């Protein structure tokens, strides 16, 4: 089982794939902190929205 971090409006594009939910949450927090800095630097109007989805092992 994997936990994928995806954009809310494009769930096919996986930004990161993590082995545990705890790690995915920590990684997502880091992504959001980086986005806030980028927003300030590049003057973005809004931040991207992310979601963590669980992916079952495919057999």
GROMACS .gro file of N, CA and C in nm, residues 6-52:
model
  141
    6UNK      N    1  -0.129   1.413  -0.447
    6UNK     CA    2  -0.172   1.454  -0.581
    6UNK      C    3  -0.234   1.593  -0.574
    7UNK      N    4  -0.246   1.657  -0.688
    7UNK     CA    5  -0.321   1.782  -0.697
    7UNK      C    6  -0.470   1.748  -0.694
    8UNK      N    7  -0.549   1.829  -0.625
    8UNK     CA    8  -0.693   1.801  -0.617
    8UNK      C    9  -0.760   1.802  -0.753
    9UNK      N   10  -0.714   1.889  -0.842
    9UNK     CA   11  -0.779   1.898  -0.973
    9UNK      C   12  -0.712   1.812  -1.079
   10UNK      N   13  -0.610   1.734  -1.042
   10UNK     CA   14  -0.545   1.642  -1.137
   10UNK      C   15  -0.488   1.523  -1.060
   11UNK      N   16  -0.577   1.431  -1.024
   11UNK     CA   17  -0.538   1.317  -0.941
   11UNK      C   18  -0.448   1.216  -1.013
   12UNK      N   19  -0.433   1.229  -1.144
   12UNK     CA   20  -0.346   1.139  -1.219
   12UNK      C   21  -0.199   1.179  -1.207
   13UNK      N   22  -0.172   1.301  -1.167
   13UNK     CA   23  -0.036   1.350  -1.155
   13UNK      C   24   0.011   1.334  -1.010
   14UNK      N   25   0.097   1.236  -0.987
   14UNK     CA   26   0.146   1.206  -0.852
   14UNK      C   27   0.271   1.289  -0.825
   15UNK      N   28   0.263   1.372  -0.721
   15UNK     CA   29   0.378   1.454  -0.682
   15UNK      C   30   0.476   1.376  -0.596
   16UNK      N   31   0.424   1.288  -0.512
   16UNK     CA   32   0.507   1.206  -0.425
   16UNK      C   33   0.431   1.081  -0.388
   17UNK      N   34   0.506   0.974  -0.365
   17UNK     CA   35   0.448   0.847  -0.324
   17UNK      C   36   0.522   0.801  -0.199
   18UNK      N   37   0.447   0.778  -0.092
   18UNK     CA   38   0.507   0.747   0.038
   18UNK      C   39   0.458   0.612   0.089
   19UNK      N   40   0.542   0.549   0.171
   19UNK     CA   41   0.506   0.417   0.225
   19UNK      C   42   0.409   0.424   0.341
   20UNK      N   43   0.411   0.535   0.417
   20UNK     CA   44   0.322   0.546   0.532
   20UNK      C   45   0.243   0.676   0.525
   21UNK      N   46   0.127   0.677   0.587
   21UNK     CA   47   0.043   0.795   0.592
   21UNK      C   48   0.112   0.907   0.672
   22UNK      N   49   0.180   0.870   0.779
   22UNK     CA   50   0.249   0.969   0.862
   22UNK      C   51   0.355   1.043   0.780
   23UNK      N   52   0.432   0.970   0.701
   23UNK     CA   53   0.535   1.033   0.619
   23UNK      C   54   0.471   1.120   0.511
   24UNK      N   55   0.361   1.074   0.453
   24UNK     CA   56   0.292   1.153   0.350
   24UNK      C   57   0.242   1.284   0.408
   25UNK      N   58   0.189   1.282   0.529
   25UNK     CA   59   0.141   1.404   0.593
   25UNK      C   60   0.256   1.501   0.620
   26UNK      N   61   0.369   1.448   0.666
   26UNK     CA   62   0.486   1.533   0.691
   26UNK      C   63   0.537   1.593   0.561
   27UNK      N   64   0.543   1.512   0.458
   27UNK     CA   65   0.592   1.558   0.328
   27UNK      C   66   0.499   1.665   0.269
   28UNK      N   67   0.370   1.643   0.284
   28UNK     CA   68   0.272   1.740   0.235
   28UNK      C   69   0.286   1.872   0.309
   29UNK      N   70   0.312   1.865   0.438
   29UNK     CA   71   0.334   1.988   0.517
   29UNK      C   72   0.454   2.065   0.461
   30UNK      N   73   0.561   1.994   0.428
   30UNK     CA   74   0.681   2.056   0.370
   30UNK      C   75   0.649   2.120   0.234
   31UNK      N   76   0.570   2.050   0.154
   31UNK     CA   77   0.531   2.102   0.022
   31UNK      C   78   0.453   2.232   0.038
   32UNK      N   79   0.360   2.235   0.132
   32UNK     CA   80   0.277   2.353   0.153
   32UNK      C   81   0.360   2.471   0.204
   33UNK      N   82   0.458   2.444   0.291
   33UNK     CA   83   0.545   2.551   0.340
   33UNK      C   84   0.628   2.609   0.225
   34UNK      N   85   0.677   2.523   0.138
   34UNK     CA   86   0.753   2.569   0.022
   34UNK      C   87   0.664   2.651  -0.071
   35UNK      N   88   0.541   2.606  -0.090
   35UNK     CA   89   0.446   2.678  -0.177
   35UNK      C   90   0.418   2.819  -0.124
   36UNK      N   91   0.411   2.834   0.008
   36UNK     CA   92   0.387   2.966   0.066
   36UNK      C   93   0.502   3.060   0.033
   37UNK      N   94   0.624   3.010   0.038
   37UNK     CA   95   0.740   3.091   0.003
   37UNK      C   96   0.739   3.126  -0.146
   38UNK      N   97   0.704   3.028  -0.228
   38UNK     CA   98   0.697   3.052  -0.372
   38UNK      C   99   0.586   3.152  -0.405
   39UNK      N  100   0.475   3.142  -0.334
   39UNK     CA  101   0.363   3.234  -0.356
   39UNK      C  102   0.407   3.378  -0.331
   40UNK      N  103   0.482   3.396  -0.223
   40UNK     CA  104   0.529   3.530  -0.190
   40UNK      C  105   0.629   3.579  -0.294
   41UNK      N  106   0.721   3.493  -0.334
   41UNK     CA  107   0.826   3.532  -0.429
   41UNK      C  108   0.769   3.560  -0.568
   42UNK      N  109   0.680   3.471  -0.616
   42UNK     CA  110   0.626   3.483  -0.751
   42UNK      C  111   0.491   3.555  -0.756
   43UNK      N  112   0.441   3.597  -0.640
   43UNK     CA  113   0.316   3.671  -0.632
   43UNK      C  114   0.198   3.591  -0.689
   44UNK      N  115   0.190   3.464  -0.650
   44UNK     CA  116   0.078   3.380  -0.693
   44UNK      C  117  -0.051   3.429  -0.629
   45UNK      N  118  -0.162   3.419  -0.704
   45UNK     CA  119  -0.293   3.458  -0.650
   45UNK      C  120  -0.347   3.354  -0.552
   46UNK      N  121  -0.324   3.228  -0.583
   46UNK     CA  122  -0.372   3.123  -0.492
   46UNK      C  123  -0.273   3.007  -0.492
   47UNK      N  124  -0.279   2.931  -0.385
   47UNK     CA  125  -0.190   2.816  -0.369
   47UNK      C  126  -0.253   2.691  -0.431
   48UNK      N  127  -0.170   2.600  -0.479
   48UNK     CA  128  -0.223   2.472  -0.527
   48UNK      C  129  -0.287   2.395  -0.410
   49UNK      N  130  -0.385   2.315  -0.442
   49UNK     CA  131  -0.450   2.233  -0.340
   49UNK      C  132  -0.412   2.087  -0.363
   50UNK      N  133  -0.377   2.021  -0.256
   50UNK     CA  134  -0.329   1.883  -0.263
   50UNK      C  135  -0.420   1.789  -0.186
   51UNK      N  136  -0.400   1.662  -0.212
   51UNK     CA  137  -0.478   1.559  -0.146
   51UNK      C  138  -0.390   1.435  -0.134
   52UNK      N  139  -0.408   1.361  -0.025
   52UNK     CA  140  -0.339   1.233  -0.007
   52UNK      C  141  -0.439   1.123  -0.038
   0.00000   0.00000   0.00000
